[in-house]
Amino acid sequence: MSKRLVILGAGESGVGTAILGVQKGYDVFVSDGGPVKEKYQEELNKHGIVWEANQHTEEKILNADEVMKSPGIPEKNELVKKIRKKGIPVISEIEFAYRYKGNSKIIGITGSNGKTTTTSLMYHICKTGGLDCALVGNIGYSFAKQIAEDPKEWYVAEISSFQLDDIHTFRPDVAILTNISEDHLDRYDYRFENYIHSKFRITENQTEQDYFIYCADDPVTMQYLEKYSIKSNPLPFSMSKELPQGGFIRNGQMTVAVDDERMQMNVNDFTLKGKHNQNNTMAASLGGVTVGIRKEKIRVAVQTFESLAHRMEPVSTIRGVEFINDSKSTNVNSTWFALESMDRPTILILGGVDKGNDYSILTDLVREKVKAIVCLGTDNRKIHEAFKSDVQLMVNTSSADEAVKAAFHFASPGDTVLLSPACASFDLFKNYEDRGDQFKKAVREL
């Protein structure tokens, strides 16, 4: 009898797992409680996979030998509770894919902020260095599907805490933890410690042959580091102190040291600007050295990397007012980094679905740099309460078009309008990409 694999969720990770599962001889059933996108319907049908949409048929699910749960489905979901109660093993897509990776190697990147930028730069370094590699995971392409359809020698994987929650054997050869700040607390019983534990799981199966790259300036990482028995080789990076092994920046010069290898580079040569991006660049450069990419190639990659859509993306300058799209900032810490890099008076567009945000960490930067706040969301009370004594101009809007017009109205030549919402987008938009795209469209129509 084939092992029965039930997959909850027919998105990128669910469909990818289904394709690999069928290829490896599993009896696969895919169930999605909502509608399934047409492209995923076509893929499931092409591979002869049985699936359902807009419902979960319990008798077809609770007879599973194993369940792959898509990252968007929380533990408190009633069906998940029933699966757990029956003792059916629950895994994530990266765990399933890991079983079939063969001799290939994995660079896994997680963190509250900067992980998409670091992952994309890491992939660019690997490609520039001539590695046979693929970019997978939370960044948009299924790890399982990549293994099924086009296996590579190296995988550069962006990994969320939700994906780490259901690993058992998954082990990256190189693990990068960019930082840890409060995020997704609604999924972790509003206990920061639960979320921190999830992030550190990236190291739990690593061995003495592996590397763990982390930020020595991140207080949460450093506070919890000692609480885990990490076997891999530590490679910290810092902007505040020189390190014998790892990375640091001194007087505008980045130094990266791994074993006997050392490379140096001037930060003015980085295409990614801002202090937070210097950390991301150090992390990715360290990753490049650990996998044996030549220093010259890393240098070229760092100098030629193009920044990502929706992450501090310059949109346009209109009548002397600069517009920046940072829609991917879906938590307060991410918005802090964005504001910190502003060097002109800023009109800040904030708001959306609040994930248990504490806005107080933004207070000093808002006082120093922000001349007006434009709220973009259905419920903006918390933002008004947080900043009412710090900013004189604050207005509510309910569309990207309204927000852009209000921000432009408040702005003078030489100012910057920054969309950096610190919140999820699901109250008014499909996702952060949709929010960013609507923002860009509204700017271009001014």
Short mmCIF file of C-alpha atoms in Angstrom, two decimals:
data_model
loop_
_atom_site.label_atom_id
_atom_site.label_comp_id
_atom_site.label_asym_id
_atom_site.label_seq_id
_atom_site.Cartn_x
_atom_site.Cartn_y
_atom_site.Cartn_z
CA MET A 1 0.00 0.00 0.00
CA SER A 2 1.22 3.49 -0.86
CA LYS A 3 1.70 5.83 2.06
CA ARG A 4 -1.18 8.34 2.18
CA LEU A 5 0.01 11.95 2.10
CA VAL A 6 -2.65 14.58 2.72
CA ILE A 7 -1.77 18.17 1.89
CA LEU A 8 -3.64 21.07 3.47
CA GLY A 9 -3.53 24.12 1.23
CA ALA A 10 -3.26 24.23 -2.56
CA GLY A 11 -0.88 27.15 -2.93
CA GLU A 12 2.76 27.13 -4.06
CA SER A 13 4.09 24.91 -1.25
CA GLY A 14 1.08 22.56 -1.23
CA VAL A 15 1.06 21.94 -4.98
CA GLY A 16 4.86 21.56 -5.05
CA THR A 17 4.69 18.94 -2.29
CA ALA A 18 1.88 17.14 -4.15
CA ILE A 19 3.93 16.94 -7.36
CA LEU A 20 6.99 15.57 -5.52
CA GLY A 21 4.77 13.22 -3.48
CA VAL A 22 3.19 11.65 -6.57
CA GLN A 23 6.63 11.33 -8.17
CA LYS A 24 7.86 9.44 -5.09
CA GLY A 25 4.92 7.02 -5.07
CA TYR A 26 2.67 8.49 -2.36
CA ASP A 27 -1.12 8.34 -2.47
CA VAL A 28 -1.67 12.13 -2.50
CA PHE A 29 -4.81 14.11 -1.64
CA VAL A 30 -4.87 17.92 -1.60
CA SER A 31 -7.52 19.82 0.35
CA ASP A 32 -8.01 23.58 0.41
CA GLY A 33 -10.65 25.30 2.54
CA GLY A 34 -10.83 28.18 0.03
CA PRO A 35 -10.70 28.57 -3.75
CA VAL A 36 -7.70 27.25 -5.69
CA LYS A 37 -5.97 29.46 -8.26
CA GLU A 38 -6.40 28.36 -11.86
CA LYS A 39 -2.68 27.77 -12.45
CA TYR A 40 -2.57 25.40 -9.44
CA GLN A 41 -5.73 23.59 -10.59
CA GLU A 42 -4.04 22.98 -13.94
CA GLU A 43 -0.88 21.65 -12.30
CA LEU A 44 -2.79 19.29 -10.01
CA ASN A 45 -4.89 17.97 -12.91
CA LYS A 46 -1.83 17.57 -15.15
CA HIS A 47 -0.24 15.27 -12.54
CA GLY A 48 -3.48 13.35 -11.90
CA ILE A 49 -3.64 14.53 -8.28
CA VAL A 50 -6.95 14.26 -6.42
CA TRP A 51 -7.92 17.60 -4.85
CA GLU A 52 -10.80 19.57 -3.38
CA ALA A 53 -11.50 23.29 -2.94
CA ASN A 54 -13.69 25.37 -0.62
CA GLN A 55 -13.99 22.53 1.89
CA HIS A 56 -12.13 19.98 3.99
CA THR A 57 -13.64 16.47 3.81
CA GLU A 58 -12.57 15.09 7.18
CA GLU A 59 -12.86 11.39 6.38
CA LYS A 60 -10.46 11.90 3.44
CA ILE A 61 -8.02 13.81 5.65
CA LEU A 62 -8.04 11.98 8.96
CA ASN A 63 -7.03 8.68 7.29
CA ALA A 64 -3.63 10.16 6.35
CA ASP A 65 -0.31 8.55 7.23
CA GLU A 66 1.19 12.03 7.16
CA VAL A 67 -0.08 15.59 6.68
CA MET A 68 1.81 18.44 5.03
CA LYS A 69 0.36 21.67 6.39
CA SER A 70 0.84 24.83 4.34
CA PRO A 71 2.52 27.62 6.32
CA GLY A 72 -0.55 29.85 6.28
CA ILE A 73 -2.64 27.43 8.36
CA PRO A 74 -2.37 28.06 12.13
CA GLU A 75 -2.14 25.42 14.85
CA LYS A 76 -5.41 26.64 16.36
CA ASN A 77 -7.32 25.57 13.22
CA GLU A 78 -9.95 22.99 14.31
CA LEU A 79 -8.96 20.48 11.63
CA VAL A 80 -5.28 20.71 12.63
CA LYS A 81 -6.28 20.04 16.24
CA LYS A 82 -8.14 16.87 15.13
CA ILE A 83 -5.11 15.72 13.10
CA ARG A 84 -2.84 16.27 16.10
CA LYS A 85 -5.28 14.46 18.41
CA LYS A 86 -5.22 11.41 16.14
CA GLY A 87 -1.42 11.40 16.33
CA ILE A 88 -0.95 11.84 12.56
CA PRO A 89 2.53 13.32 11.91
CA VAL A 90 2.43 16.90 10.57
CA ILE A 91 5.31 18.21 8.45
CA SER A 92 6.13 21.33 6.46
CA GLU A 93 7.05 21.49 2.80
CA ILE A 94 10.76 22.07 3.51
CA GLU A 95 10.80 18.91 5.66
CA PHE A 96 9.22 16.85 2.87
CA ALA A 97 11.51 18.30 0.20
CA TYR A 98 14.57 17.70 2.39
CA ARG A 99 14.00 13.90 2.27
CA TYR A 100 14.56 13.89 -1.48
CA LYS A 101 17.34 16.43 -1.89
CA GLY A 102 19.97 13.71 -2.50
CA ASN A 103 23.53 15.00 -2.19
CA SER A 104 22.58 18.61 -2.80
CA LYS A 105 23.29 21.31 -0.22
CA ILE A 106 21.14 23.99 1.38
CA ILE A 107 21.72 27.57 2.47
CA GLY A 108 18.73 28.38 4.69
CA ILE A 109 17.92 31.98 5.63
CA THR A 110 15.44 33.09 8.30
CA GLY A 111 14.88 36.19 10.44
CA SER A 112 12.23 38.78 11.20
CA ASN A 113 13.64 41.39 8.83
CA GLY A 114 16.00 41.34 5.88
CA LYS A 115 15.59 37.68 5.03
CA THR A 116 14.20 38.24 1.52
CA THR A 117 16.96 40.72 0.66
CA THR A 118 19.64 38.46 2.17
CA THR A 119 18.26 35.39 0.38
CA SER A 120 18.11 37.17 -2.97
CA LEU A 121 21.66 38.53 -2.56
CA MET A 122 22.89 35.10 -1.42
CA TYR A 123 21.40 33.55 -4.58
CA HIS A 124 22.99 36.29 -6.72
CA ILE A 125 26.38 35.57 -5.10
CA CYS A 126 25.98 31.83 -5.76
CA LYS A 127 24.97 32.40 -9.41
CA THR A 128 27.82 34.87 -9.93
CA GLY A 129 30.17 32.32 -8.34
CA GLY A 130 29.11 29.67 -10.86
CA LEU A 131 27.15 27.36 -8.54
CA ASP A 132 24.36 25.21 -9.96
CA CYS A 133 21.64 26.61 -7.68
CA ALA A 134 17.97 27.48 -7.28
CA LEU A 135 16.15 30.11 -5.23
CA VAL A 136 13.33 28.45 -3.26
CA GLY A 137 11.10 28.58 -0.20
CA ASN A 138 9.16 31.48 1.21
CA ILE A 139 10.41 33.72 -1.59
CA GLY A 140 8.00 32.27 -4.10
CA TYR A 141 9.09 28.99 -5.68
CA SER A 142 8.35 25.67 -4.06
CA PHE A 143 11.41 23.78 -2.77
CA ALA A 144 9.61 20.43 -3.29
CA LYS A 145 8.62 21.30 -6.86
CA GLN A 146 12.17 22.38 -7.69
CA ILE A 147 13.46 18.99 -6.52
CA ALA A 148 10.76 17.17 -8.51
CA GLU A 149 11.19 19.07 -11.77
CA ASP A 150 14.68 20.58 -11.90
CA PRO A 151 16.99 19.40 -9.10
CA LYS A 152 20.13 21.44 -8.42
CA GLU A 153 23.37 20.99 -6.49
CA TRP A 154 22.57 23.95 -4.23
CA TYR A 155 19.35 25.44 -2.87
CA VAL A 156 19.15 28.95 -1.43
CA ALA A 157 16.00 28.86 0.69
CA GLU A 158 14.14 31.65 2.43
CA ILE A 159 12.46 30.03 5.42
CA SER A 160 9.69 31.45 7.61
CA SER A 161 9.08 30.56 11.25
CA PHE A 162 5.89 28.78 10.14
CA GLN A 163 7.92 26.47 7.89
CA LEU A 164 10.38 25.78 10.73
CA ASP A 165 7.54 24.87 13.12
CA ASP A 166 7.00 21.51 11.42
CA ILE A 167 10.52 20.29 10.67
CA HIS A 168 11.98 17.08 12.12
CA THR A 169 15.15 16.29 10.14
CA PHE A 170 15.58 19.39 7.92
CA ARG A 171 19.20 20.54 8.13
CA PRO A 172 20.76 23.42 6.20
CA ASP A 173 24.51 23.23 5.53
CA VAL A 174 24.63 26.97 6.09
CA ALA A 175 22.02 28.65 8.32
CA ILE A 176 21.64 32.43 8.38
CA LEU A 177 19.56 34.16 11.08
CA THR A 178 19.35 37.87 10.19
CA ASN A 179 17.72 39.07 13.46
CA ILE A 180 14.68 38.44 15.69
CA SER A 181 12.03 41.01 16.56
CA GLU A 182 8.37 40.73 17.52
CA ASP A 183 6.35 39.48 14.55
CA HIS A 184 3.45 37.07 13.94
CA LEU A 185 2.71 36.99 17.67
CA ASP A 186 -0.91 36.23 16.83
CA ARG A 187 0.34 32.80 15.65
CA TYR A 188 2.46 32.18 18.78
CA ASP A 189 -0.11 32.71 21.56
CA TYR A 190 1.25 36.28 21.92
CA ARG A 191 4.38 34.83 23.51
CA PHE A 192 7.55 36.25 21.98
CA GLU A 193 9.55 33.32 23.36
CA ASN A 194 7.56 30.83 21.24
CA TYR A 195 8.43 32.80 18.10
CA ILE A 196 12.12 33.04 19.11
CA HIS A 197 12.20 29.26 19.62
CA SER A 198 10.81 28.77 16.10
CA LYS A 199 13.56 30.88 14.56
CA PHE A 200 16.35 29.01 16.37
CA ARG A 201 15.01 25.70 15.04
CA ILE A 202 16.96 26.41 11.83
CA THR A 203 20.06 25.24 13.76
CA GLU A 204 18.62 22.24 15.62
CA ASN A 205 19.79 19.50 13.25
CA GLN A 206 23.06 21.11 12.21
CA THR A 207 26.36 19.32 12.84
CA GLU A 208 30.03 20.29 13.29
CA GLN A 209 30.37 20.37 9.48
CA ASP A 210 27.82 23.17 9.14
CA TYR A 211 27.87 26.96 9.64
CA PHE A 212 25.57 29.26 11.59
CA ILE A 213 25.70 32.93 10.58
CA TYR A 214 24.00 35.41 12.92
CA CYS A 215 23.97 39.06 13.99
CA ALA A 216 26.08 39.72 17.09
CA ASP A 217 24.44 43.15 17.43
CA ASP A 218 20.92 41.74 17.71
CA PRO A 219 20.01 41.70 21.43
CA VAL A 220 17.36 38.96 21.16
CA THR A 221 19.64 36.60 19.21
CA MET A 222 22.47 37.12 21.68
CA GLN A 223 20.23 36.73 24.74
CA TYR A 224 18.93 33.34 23.55
CA LEU A 225 22.02 31.97 21.81
CA GLU A 226 23.30 30.24 24.94
CA LYS A 227 19.96 28.52 25.56
CA TYR A 228 20.39 26.21 22.57
CA SER A 229 23.05 23.54 22.11
CA ILE A 230 24.18 24.60 18.66
CA LYS A 231 26.79 22.26 17.16
CA SER A 232 27.54 24.16 13.95
CA ASN A 233 30.42 26.61 13.45
CA PRO A 234 29.42 30.09 14.65
CA LEU A 235 30.02 33.02 12.30
CA PRO A 236 28.70 36.24 13.87
CA PHE A 237 28.62 39.59 12.06
CA SER A 238 28.71 43.01 13.70
CA MET A 239 28.83 46.72 13.02
CA SER A 240 29.96 47.54 16.56
CA LYS A 241 32.98 45.31 17.17
CA GLU A 242 35.82 43.58 15.33
CA LEU A 243 35.55 39.79 15.22
CA PRO A 244 38.32 37.22 14.61
CA GLN A 245 35.86 34.96 12.73
CA GLY A 246 32.76 36.27 10.96
CA GLY A 247 32.11 39.73 9.55
CA PHE A 248 32.45 43.31 10.75
CA ILE A 249 32.46 46.85 9.40
CA ARG A 250 35.06 49.38 10.55
CA ASN A 251 35.59 52.86 9.05
CA GLY A 252 33.46 52.02 6.03
CA GLN A 253 35.34 48.79 5.34
CA MET A 254 33.70 45.35 5.50
CA THR A 255 35.92 42.47 6.58
CA VAL A 256 34.73 38.87 6.24
CA ALA A 257 36.81 36.06 7.81
CA VAL A 258 35.99 32.33 7.60
CA ASP A 259 38.69 29.89 8.72
CA ASP A 260 41.80 31.14 6.85
CA GLU A 261 39.88 33.05 4.17
CA ARG A 262 39.61 36.85 4.47
CA MET A 263 38.06 39.41 2.16
CA GLN A 264 37.60 43.17 2.44
CA MET A 265 35.34 45.60 0.63
CA ASN A 266 34.34 49.24 0.93
CA VAL A 267 30.69 49.73 1.93
CA ASN A 268 30.38 52.51 -0.68
CA ASP A 269 30.66 49.76 -3.30
CA PHE A 270 27.54 47.95 -2.03
CA THR A 271 24.54 48.48 -4.31
CA LEU A 272 22.28 48.02 -1.24
CA LYS A 273 22.17 51.22 0.81
CA GLY A 274 21.29 51.77 4.48
CA LYS A 275 22.74 50.26 7.67
CA HIS A 276 20.33 47.33 7.72
CA ASN A 277 21.50 46.40 4.23
CA GLN A 278 25.12 46.46 5.37
CA ASN A 279 24.14 43.68 7.79
CA ASN A 280 22.33 41.79 5.02
CA THR A 281 25.37 42.16 2.76
CA MET A 282 27.74 40.89 5.50
CA ALA A 283 25.51 37.86 6.13
CA ALA A 284 25.32 36.94 2.44
CA SER A 285 29.06 37.56 1.88
CA LEU A 286 29.86 35.24 4.81
CA GLY A 287 27.57 32.65 3.24
CA GLY A 288 29.44 33.02 -0.04
CA VAL A 289 32.83 32.41 1.61
CA THR A 290 31.55 29.32 3.51
CA VAL A 291 30.46 27.66 0.26
CA GLY A 292 33.81 28.33 -1.39
CA ILE A 293 32.98 31.18 -3.75
CA ARG A 294 36.03 33.25 -4.71
CA LYS A 295 36.39 36.70 -3.14
CA GLU A 296 36.44 38.44 -6.53
CA LYS A 297 33.11 36.83 -7.46
CA ILE A 298 31.50 37.87 -4.14
CA ARG A 299 32.74 41.41 -4.70
CA VAL A 300 31.26 41.52 -8.22
CA ALA A 301 27.93 40.11 -6.96
CA VAL A 302 27.63 42.68 -4.17
CA GLN A 303 28.38 45.47 -6.66
CA THR A 304 25.85 44.27 -9.27
CA PHE A 305 22.89 43.17 -7.13
CA GLU A 306 19.61 44.95 -7.92
CA SER A 307 17.27 45.77 -5.05
CA LEU A 308 13.91 44.05 -4.77
CA ALA A 309 10.41 45.22 -5.60
CA HIS A 310 8.47 46.47 -2.53
CA ARG A 311 11.59 46.67 -0.37
CA MET A 312 12.84 50.30 -0.18
CA GLU A 313 12.07 50.51 -3.90
CA PRO A 314 12.44 54.01 -5.41
CA VAL A 315 9.28 54.72 -7.44
CA SER A 316 9.56 58.26 -8.76
CA THR A 317 10.44 61.85 -7.89
CA ILE A 318 7.59 64.26 -8.66
CA ARG A 319 8.07 68.02 -8.26
CA GLY A 320 11.01 67.38 -5.94
CA VAL A 321 9.13 64.83 -3.78
CA GLU A 322 10.66 61.35 -3.69
CA PHE A 323 8.34 58.32 -3.38
CA ILE A 324 9.61 55.03 -1.91
CA ASN A 325 7.70 51.75 -1.86
CA ASP A 326 8.54 49.63 1.20
CA SER A 327 5.26 47.69 1.23
CA LYS A 328 7.11 44.55 2.33
CA SER A 329 7.62 46.15 5.74
CA THR A 330 4.82 44.26 7.47
CA ASN A 331 6.14 44.64 11.04
CA VAL A 332 7.26 47.56 13.21
CA ASN A 333 10.92 46.55 13.26
CA SER A 334 11.09 46.57 9.48
CA THR A 335 9.60 50.08 9.40
CA TRP A 336 12.20 51.15 12.01
CA PHE A 337 15.01 50.12 9.62
CA ALA A 338 13.33 51.98 6.75
CA LEU A 339 12.92 55.18 8.79
CA GLU A 340 16.43 54.92 10.13
CA SER A 341 17.80 55.12 6.59
CA MET A 342 15.79 58.30 5.73
CA ASP A 343 17.87 61.45 5.42
CA ARG A 344 15.10 63.85 4.27
CA PRO A 345 11.87 65.03 5.96
CA THR A 346 9.45 62.12 5.60
CA ILE A 347 5.73 61.67 5.13
CA LEU A 348 5.11 58.15 6.43
CA ILE A 349 2.26 55.97 5.16
CA LEU A 350 1.43 53.47 7.93
CA GLY A 351 -1.29 50.95 8.74
CA GLY A 352 -3.17 47.79 7.83
CA VAL A 353 -3.84 44.67 9.86
CA ASP A 354 -2.12 45.08 13.21
CA LYS A 355 -0.33 41.90 14.37
CA GLY A 356 -0.03 42.92 18.02
CA ASN A 357 2.29 45.82 17.17
CA ASP A 358 4.14 47.91 19.73
CA TYR A 359 4.71 51.23 17.95
CA SER A 360 6.77 52.74 20.80
CA ILE A 361 10.06 51.63 19.20
CA LEU A 362 9.32 54.07 16.35
CA THR A 363 8.69 57.10 18.61
CA ASP A 364 12.19 58.63 18.53
CA LEU A 365 12.59 58.21 14.77
CA VAL A 366 9.11 59.58 14.10
CA ARG A 367 9.84 62.67 16.23
CA GLU A 368 13.15 63.18 14.47
CA LYS A 369 12.23 62.49 10.84
CA VAL A 370 8.46 62.37 10.20
CA LYS A 371 6.45 65.52 9.44
CA ALA A 372 3.13 63.76 8.71
CA ILE A 373 1.57 60.30 9.02
CA VAL A 374 -0.95 59.04 6.50
CA CYS A 375 -2.88 56.07 7.90
CA LEU A 376 -3.82 53.44 5.32
CA GLY A 377 -6.14 50.86 6.89
CA THR A 378 -9.63 50.10 8.13
CA ASP A 379 -8.77 50.60 11.80
CA ASN A 380 -6.15 53.25 12.61
CA ARG A 381 -6.92 53.98 16.27
CA LYS A 382 -3.74 52.36 17.58
CA ILE A 383 -1.56 54.45 15.26
CA HIS A 384 -3.33 57.68 16.32
CA GLU A 385 -2.88 56.79 19.99
CA ALA A 386 0.80 55.93 19.50
CA PHE A 387 1.84 59.11 17.68
CA LYS A 388 -0.73 61.81 18.57
CA SER A 389 1.82 63.76 20.63
CA ASP A 390 4.71 63.28 18.16
CA VAL A 391 3.21 64.33 14.81
CA GLN A 392 0.90 67.28 14.18
CA LEU A 393 -0.41 66.08 10.83
CA MET A 394 -2.23 62.73 10.80
CA VAL A 395 -4.97 61.66 8.39
CA ASN A 396 -6.97 58.49 7.65
CA THR A 397 -7.26 57.08 4.12
CA SER A 398 -8.85 53.93 2.79
CA SER A 399 -7.11 53.39 -0.56
CA ALA A 400 -3.61 53.64 -2.00
CA ASP A 401 -4.79 56.43 -4.29
CA GLU A 402 -6.17 58.48 -1.37
CA ALA A 403 -3.01 57.85 0.69
CA VAL A 404 -0.68 58.99 -2.11
CA LYS A 405 -2.70 62.16 -2.77
CA ALA A 406 -2.79 63.04 0.94
CA ALA A 407 0.96 62.42 1.33
CA PHE A 408 1.73 64.53 -1.75
CA HIS A 409 -0.44 67.32 -0.34
CA PHE A 410 1.61 67.34 2.90
CA ALA A 411 4.98 67.13 1.11
CA SER A 412 7.28 69.95 0.03
CA PRO A 413 10.08 69.73 -2.55
CA GLY A 414 12.99 67.87 -0.93
CA ASP A 415 10.71 65.59 1.15
CA THR A 416 10.26 61.83 0.88
CA VAL A 417 6.96 59.94 0.91
CA LEU A 418 7.64 56.51 2.40
CA LEU A 419 5.12 53.65 2.25
CA SER A 420 6.35 51.45 5.10
CA PRO A 421 3.15 50.17 6.71
CA ALA A 422 4.42 48.09 9.70
CA CYS A 423 1.26 45.99 9.25
CA ALA A 424 -0.15 43.17 7.12
CA SER A 425 -2.16 44.26 4.08
CA PHE A 426 -5.20 42.02 4.12
CA ASP A 427 -7.78 44.62 5.20
CA LEU A 428 -7.63 46.56 1.92
CA PHE A 429 -5.34 44.56 -0.38
CA LYS A 430 -4.72 40.98 -1.54
CA ASN A 431 -1.15 41.01 -0.18
CA TYR A 432 1.82 43.33 0.29
CA GLU A 433 2.67 43.09 -3.45
CA ASP A 434 -0.82 44.30 -4.37
CA ARG A 435 -0.48 47.15 -1.84
CA GLY A 436 2.90 48.14 -3.30
CA ASP A 437 1.66 47.91 -6.90
CA GLN A 438 -1.38 50.08 -6.14
CA PHE A 439 0.90 52.60 -4.41
CA LYS A 440 3.21 52.73 -7.45
CA LYS A 441 0.26 53.12 -9.83
CA ALA A 442 -1.17 55.98 -7.73
CA VAL A 443 2.23 57.74 -7.69
CA ARG A 444 2.54 57.48 -11.47
CA GLU A 445 -0.96 58.94 -11.90
CA LEU A 446 -0.22 62.08 -9.84
#
